[in-house]
Short mmCIF file of C-alpha atoms in Angstrom, two decimals:
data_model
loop_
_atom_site.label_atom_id
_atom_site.label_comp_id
_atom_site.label_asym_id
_atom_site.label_seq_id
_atom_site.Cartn_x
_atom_site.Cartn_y
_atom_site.Cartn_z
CA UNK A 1 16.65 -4.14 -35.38
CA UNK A 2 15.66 -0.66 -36.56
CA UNK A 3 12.30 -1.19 -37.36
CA UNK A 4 10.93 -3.26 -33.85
CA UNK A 5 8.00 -2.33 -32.49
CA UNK A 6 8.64 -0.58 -29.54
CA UNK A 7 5.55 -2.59 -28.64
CA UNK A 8 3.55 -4.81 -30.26
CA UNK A 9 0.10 -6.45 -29.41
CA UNK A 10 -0.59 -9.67 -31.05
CA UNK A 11 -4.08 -11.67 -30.52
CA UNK A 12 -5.11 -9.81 -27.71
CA UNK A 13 -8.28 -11.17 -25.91
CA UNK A 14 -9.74 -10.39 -22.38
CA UNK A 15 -12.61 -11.98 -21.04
CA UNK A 16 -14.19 -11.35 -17.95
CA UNK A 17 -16.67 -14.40 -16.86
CA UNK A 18 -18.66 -14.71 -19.93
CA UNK A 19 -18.16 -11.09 -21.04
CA UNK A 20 -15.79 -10.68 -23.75
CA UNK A 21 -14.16 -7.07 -23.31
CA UNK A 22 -11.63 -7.65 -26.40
CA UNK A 23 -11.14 -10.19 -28.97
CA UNK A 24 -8.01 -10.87 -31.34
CA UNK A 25 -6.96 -7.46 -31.12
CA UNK A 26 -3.22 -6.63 -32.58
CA UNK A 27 -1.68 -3.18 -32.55
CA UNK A 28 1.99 -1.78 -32.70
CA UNK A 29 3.41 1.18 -32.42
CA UNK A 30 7.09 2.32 -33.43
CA UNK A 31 9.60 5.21 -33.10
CA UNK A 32 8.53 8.41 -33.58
CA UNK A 33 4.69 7.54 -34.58
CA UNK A 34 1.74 8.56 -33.22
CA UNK A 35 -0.10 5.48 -32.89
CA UNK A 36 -4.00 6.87 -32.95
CA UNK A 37 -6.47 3.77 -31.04
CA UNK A 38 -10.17 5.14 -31.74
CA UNK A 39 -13.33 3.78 -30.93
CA UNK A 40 -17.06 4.92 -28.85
CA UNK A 41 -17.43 4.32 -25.72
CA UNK A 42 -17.84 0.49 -24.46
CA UNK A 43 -15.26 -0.27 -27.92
CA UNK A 44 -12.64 -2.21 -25.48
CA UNK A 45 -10.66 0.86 -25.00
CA UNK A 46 -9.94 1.17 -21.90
CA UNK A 47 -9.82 -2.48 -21.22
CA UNK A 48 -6.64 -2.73 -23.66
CA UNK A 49 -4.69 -0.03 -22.14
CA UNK A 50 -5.02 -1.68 -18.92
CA UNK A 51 -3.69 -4.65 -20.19
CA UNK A 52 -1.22 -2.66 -21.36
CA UNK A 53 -0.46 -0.68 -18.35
CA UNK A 54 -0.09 -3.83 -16.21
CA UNK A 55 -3.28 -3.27 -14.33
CA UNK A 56 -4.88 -6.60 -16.21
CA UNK A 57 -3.37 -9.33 -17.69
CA UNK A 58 -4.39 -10.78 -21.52
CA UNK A 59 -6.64 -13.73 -21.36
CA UNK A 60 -5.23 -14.75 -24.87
CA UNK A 61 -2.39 -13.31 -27.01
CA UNK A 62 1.00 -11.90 -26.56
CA UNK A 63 2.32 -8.21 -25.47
CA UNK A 64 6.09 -7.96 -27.05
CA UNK A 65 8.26 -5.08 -25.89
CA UNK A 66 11.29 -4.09 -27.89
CA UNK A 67 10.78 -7.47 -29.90
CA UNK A 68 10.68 -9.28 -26.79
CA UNK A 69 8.01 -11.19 -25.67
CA UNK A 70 6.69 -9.60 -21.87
CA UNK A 71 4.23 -10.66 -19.16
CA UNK A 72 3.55 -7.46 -16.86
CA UNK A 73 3.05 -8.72 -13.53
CA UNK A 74 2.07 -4.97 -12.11
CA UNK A 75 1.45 -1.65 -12.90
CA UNK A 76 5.25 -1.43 -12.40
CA UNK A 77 6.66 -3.57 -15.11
CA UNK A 78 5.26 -1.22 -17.70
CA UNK A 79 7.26 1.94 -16.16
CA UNK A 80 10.41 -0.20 -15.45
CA UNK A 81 10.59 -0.72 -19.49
CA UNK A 82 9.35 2.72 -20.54
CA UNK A 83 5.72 2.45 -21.31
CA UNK A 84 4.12 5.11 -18.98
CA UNK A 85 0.41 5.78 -19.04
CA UNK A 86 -1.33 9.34 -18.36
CA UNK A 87 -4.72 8.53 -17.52
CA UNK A 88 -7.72 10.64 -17.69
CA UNK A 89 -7.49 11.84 -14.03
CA UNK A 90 -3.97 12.46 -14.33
CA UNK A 91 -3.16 10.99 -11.07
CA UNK A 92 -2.14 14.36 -9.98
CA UNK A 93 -3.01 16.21 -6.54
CA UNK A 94 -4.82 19.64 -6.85
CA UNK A 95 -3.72 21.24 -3.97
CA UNK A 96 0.14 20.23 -4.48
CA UNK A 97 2.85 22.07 -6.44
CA UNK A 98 3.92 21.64 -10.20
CA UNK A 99 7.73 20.82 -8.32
CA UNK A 100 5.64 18.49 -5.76
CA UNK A 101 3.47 16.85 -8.43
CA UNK A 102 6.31 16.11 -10.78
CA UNK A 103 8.64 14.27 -8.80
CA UNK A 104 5.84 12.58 -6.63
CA UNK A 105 7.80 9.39 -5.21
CA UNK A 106 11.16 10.36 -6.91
CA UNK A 107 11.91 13.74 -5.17
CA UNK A 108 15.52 15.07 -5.39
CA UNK A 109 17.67 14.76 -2.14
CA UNK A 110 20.71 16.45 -1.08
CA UNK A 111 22.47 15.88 2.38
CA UNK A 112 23.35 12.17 3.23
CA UNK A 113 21.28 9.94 5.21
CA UNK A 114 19.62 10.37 7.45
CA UNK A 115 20.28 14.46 7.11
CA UNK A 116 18.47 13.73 3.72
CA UNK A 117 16.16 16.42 2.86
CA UNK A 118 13.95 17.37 -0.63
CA UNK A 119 15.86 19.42 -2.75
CA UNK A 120 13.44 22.21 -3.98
CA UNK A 121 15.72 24.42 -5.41
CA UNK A 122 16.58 21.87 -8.25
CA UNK A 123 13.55 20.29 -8.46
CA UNK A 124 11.73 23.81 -8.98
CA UNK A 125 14.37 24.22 -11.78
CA UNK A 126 14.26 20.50 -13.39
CA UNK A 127 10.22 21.04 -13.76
CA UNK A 128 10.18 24.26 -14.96
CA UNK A 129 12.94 23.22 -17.83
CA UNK A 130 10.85 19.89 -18.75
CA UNK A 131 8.10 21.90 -19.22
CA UNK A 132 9.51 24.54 -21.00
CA UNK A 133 10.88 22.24 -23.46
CA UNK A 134 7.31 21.22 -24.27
CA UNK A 135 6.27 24.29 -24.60
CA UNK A 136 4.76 25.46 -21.91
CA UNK A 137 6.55 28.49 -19.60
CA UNK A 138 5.06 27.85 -15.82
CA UNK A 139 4.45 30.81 -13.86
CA UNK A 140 5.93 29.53 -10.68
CA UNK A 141 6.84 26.00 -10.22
CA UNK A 142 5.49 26.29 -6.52
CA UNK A 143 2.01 27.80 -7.80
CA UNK A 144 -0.70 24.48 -6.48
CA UNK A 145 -1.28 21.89 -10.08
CA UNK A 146 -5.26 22.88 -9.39
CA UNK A 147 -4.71 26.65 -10.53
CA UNK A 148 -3.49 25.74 -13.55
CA UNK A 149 -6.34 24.93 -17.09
CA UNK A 150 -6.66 21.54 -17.97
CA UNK A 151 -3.72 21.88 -20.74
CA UNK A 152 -1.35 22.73 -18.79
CA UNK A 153 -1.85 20.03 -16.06
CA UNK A 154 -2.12 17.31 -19.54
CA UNK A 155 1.68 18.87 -19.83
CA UNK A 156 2.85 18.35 -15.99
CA UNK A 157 2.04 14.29 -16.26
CA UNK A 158 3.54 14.29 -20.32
CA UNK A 159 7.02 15.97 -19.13
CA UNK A 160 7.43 13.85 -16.15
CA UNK A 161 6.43 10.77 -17.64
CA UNK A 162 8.88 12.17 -20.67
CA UNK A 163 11.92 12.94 -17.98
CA UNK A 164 11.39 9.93 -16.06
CA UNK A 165 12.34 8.28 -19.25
CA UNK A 166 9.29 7.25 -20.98
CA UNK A 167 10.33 5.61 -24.58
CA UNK A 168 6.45 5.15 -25.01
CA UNK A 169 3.58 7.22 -23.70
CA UNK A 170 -0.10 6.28 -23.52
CA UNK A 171 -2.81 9.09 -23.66
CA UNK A 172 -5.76 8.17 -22.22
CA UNK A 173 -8.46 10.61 -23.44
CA UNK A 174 -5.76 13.43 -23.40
CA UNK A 175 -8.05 16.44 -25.53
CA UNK A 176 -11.56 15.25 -23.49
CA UNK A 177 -12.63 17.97 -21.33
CA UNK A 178 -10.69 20.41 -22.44
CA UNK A 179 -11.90 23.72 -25.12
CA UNK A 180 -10.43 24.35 -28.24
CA UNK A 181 -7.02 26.01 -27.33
CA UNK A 182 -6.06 24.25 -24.52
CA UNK A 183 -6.35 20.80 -26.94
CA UNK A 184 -4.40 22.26 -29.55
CA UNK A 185 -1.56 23.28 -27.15
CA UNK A 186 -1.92 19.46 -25.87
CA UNK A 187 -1.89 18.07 -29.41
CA UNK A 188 1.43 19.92 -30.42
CA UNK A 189 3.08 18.54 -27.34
CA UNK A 190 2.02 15.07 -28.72
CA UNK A 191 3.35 15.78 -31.91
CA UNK A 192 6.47 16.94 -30.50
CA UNK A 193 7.04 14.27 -28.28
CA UNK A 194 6.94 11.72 -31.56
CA UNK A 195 9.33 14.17 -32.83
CA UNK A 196 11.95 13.29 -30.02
CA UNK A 197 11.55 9.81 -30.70
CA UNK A 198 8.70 8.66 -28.47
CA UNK A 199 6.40 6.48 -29.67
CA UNK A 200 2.91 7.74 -28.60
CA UNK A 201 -0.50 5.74 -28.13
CA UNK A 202 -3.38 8.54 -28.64
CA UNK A 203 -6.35 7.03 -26.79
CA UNK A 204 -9.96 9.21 -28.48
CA UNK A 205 -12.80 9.10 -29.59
CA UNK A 206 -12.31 12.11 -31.23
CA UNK A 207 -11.71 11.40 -35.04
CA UNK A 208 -10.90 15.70 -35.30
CA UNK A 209 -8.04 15.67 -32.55
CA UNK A 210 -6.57 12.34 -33.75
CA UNK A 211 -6.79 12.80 -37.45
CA UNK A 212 -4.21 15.45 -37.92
CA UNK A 213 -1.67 13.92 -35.52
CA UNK A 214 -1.84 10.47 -36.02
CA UNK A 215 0.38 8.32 -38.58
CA UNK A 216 -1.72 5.22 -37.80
CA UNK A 217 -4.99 4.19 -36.76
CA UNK A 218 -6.40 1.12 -34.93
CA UNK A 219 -10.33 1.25 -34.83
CA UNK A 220 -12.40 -0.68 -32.24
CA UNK A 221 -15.70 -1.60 -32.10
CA UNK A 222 -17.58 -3.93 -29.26
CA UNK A 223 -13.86 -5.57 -28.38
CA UNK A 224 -12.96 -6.20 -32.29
CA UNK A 225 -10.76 -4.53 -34.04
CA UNK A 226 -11.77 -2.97 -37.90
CA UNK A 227 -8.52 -2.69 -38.60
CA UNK A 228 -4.79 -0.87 -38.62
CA UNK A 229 -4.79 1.98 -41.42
CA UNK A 230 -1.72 4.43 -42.90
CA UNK A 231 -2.91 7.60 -42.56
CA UNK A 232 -2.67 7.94 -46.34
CA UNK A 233 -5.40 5.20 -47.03
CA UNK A 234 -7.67 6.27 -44.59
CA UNK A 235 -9.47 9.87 -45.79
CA UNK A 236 -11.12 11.46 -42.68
CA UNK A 237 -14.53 10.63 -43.98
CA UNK A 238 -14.19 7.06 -43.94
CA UNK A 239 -13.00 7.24 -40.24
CA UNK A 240 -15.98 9.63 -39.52
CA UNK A 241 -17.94 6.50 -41.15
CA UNK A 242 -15.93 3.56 -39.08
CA UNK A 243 -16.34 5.50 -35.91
CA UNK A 244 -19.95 6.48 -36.69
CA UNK A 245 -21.30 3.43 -37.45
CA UNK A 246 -21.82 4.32 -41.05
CA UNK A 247 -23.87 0.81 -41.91
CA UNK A 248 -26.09 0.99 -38.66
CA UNK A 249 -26.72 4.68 -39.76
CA UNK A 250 -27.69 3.92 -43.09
CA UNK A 251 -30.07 0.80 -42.47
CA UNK A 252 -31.65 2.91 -39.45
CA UNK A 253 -32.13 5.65 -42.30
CA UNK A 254 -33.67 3.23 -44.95
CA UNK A 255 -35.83 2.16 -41.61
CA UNK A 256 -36.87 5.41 -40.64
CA UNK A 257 -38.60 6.18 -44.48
CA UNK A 258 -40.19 2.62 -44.22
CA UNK A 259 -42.14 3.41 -40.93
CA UNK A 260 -42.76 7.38 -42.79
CA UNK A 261 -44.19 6.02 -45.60
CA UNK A 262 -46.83 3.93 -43.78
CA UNK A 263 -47.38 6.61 -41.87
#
């Protein structure tokens, strides 16, 4: 059917020992969307894109991929049905090329066995078209990953999870440490990448980089979700006031003029 999830999260709960690290969480995400998951830090987070990404397994609930229901076993099973995670290390190695970095584990061969040897030539001209279609136009495909700024690295792991034929792509803290440019250029490239189809998972805590990508947003807080809101029924302030904490904020300000007032 048209309208499937390309995943879907139903009931999701992970425990560890006594710790609960998520409760009853649910979350799709669909064609073409940008899926936004927001929450501080220690909101469950991380723990759900794990579970996602095949590094833990639910202790409750269901993970359903194309409408059918999934157990990942490894962080493999994710990649072999299209869900690719870019974490916020990257998983990339400085002092390697762009070309070397790219196809990492999947490098280009020509020459039978066991004459086999890495074909540069075309994978210096795969990664500088992948990345060009993304927007960014690389110097030198050769030039080390650790000379380039931190947008343009974000873009090396997006194409080749992209090429290697991600249908969904999880952003872990994409816009974090990078300035104001350099997390535009990275935002457009999600927006873009929704645009040809992908469904994207923005992982922040940054209601001003999500806000004028997303189409959805899932809001955590302490492992619970506060809900799944359109972009049209959620006006920035009232995220700025889910993420904030806008109750605790206004009882610690009706607590702070007690104690003044006896002072």
């Amino acid at each position: 059917m048209e309208d499937t999830p390309l995943i879907e999260l139903r009931a999701i709960s992970k425990f560890f020992g006594k710790v609960i690290a998520l409760k009853d969480v649910s979350l799709t995400v669909r064609k073409g969307e940008v899926m936004c998951l927001l929450g501080d830090n220690g909101a469950g987070k991380s723990t759900l894109i794990k579970c996602l990404s095949g590094v833990h397994q639910p202790s409750k609930g269901d993970i359903y991929v194309d409408g059918e229901k999934t157990v990942f076993e490894s962080p493999r099973d994710p990649l072999d049905r299209g869900i690719a995670t870019v974490y916020q290390d990257l998983g990339l190695v400085p002092l390697m090329s762009i070309t070397r970095n790219f196809f990492m584990g999947r490098e280009p061969t020509r020459y039978p066995w066991p004459f086999r040897i890495f074909d540069e030539e075309r994978a210096n001209q795969i990664a500088t078209e992948k990345m060009l279609e993304i927007g960014i136009d690389i110097r030198d495909p050769g030039q080390a990953v650790g000379t380039l700024s931190g947008g343009e690295r974000q873009t090396v792991a997006i194409a080749k999870a992209i090429y290697f034929g991600a249908k969904v792509l999880i952003l872990d803290e994409p816009t974090s440490a990078l300035g104001v440019h350099q997390a535009s250029v990275v935002l457009k490239i999600i927006v873009n990448a929704a645009e040809a189809g992908l469904g994207v998972i923005l992982i922040t805590h940054n209601v001003h980089h999500a806000y004028p990508v997303g189409n959805r947003f899932t809001v955590l807080n302490r492992g619970t979700s506060l809900g799944t809101y359109e972009k049209a029924e959620l006006p920035r302030e009232k995220l700025l006031s889910m993420m904030a904490g806008g109750e605790e904020l206004e009882q610690l300000e009706i607590e702070l003029k007690e104690m003044n007032k006896k002072n």
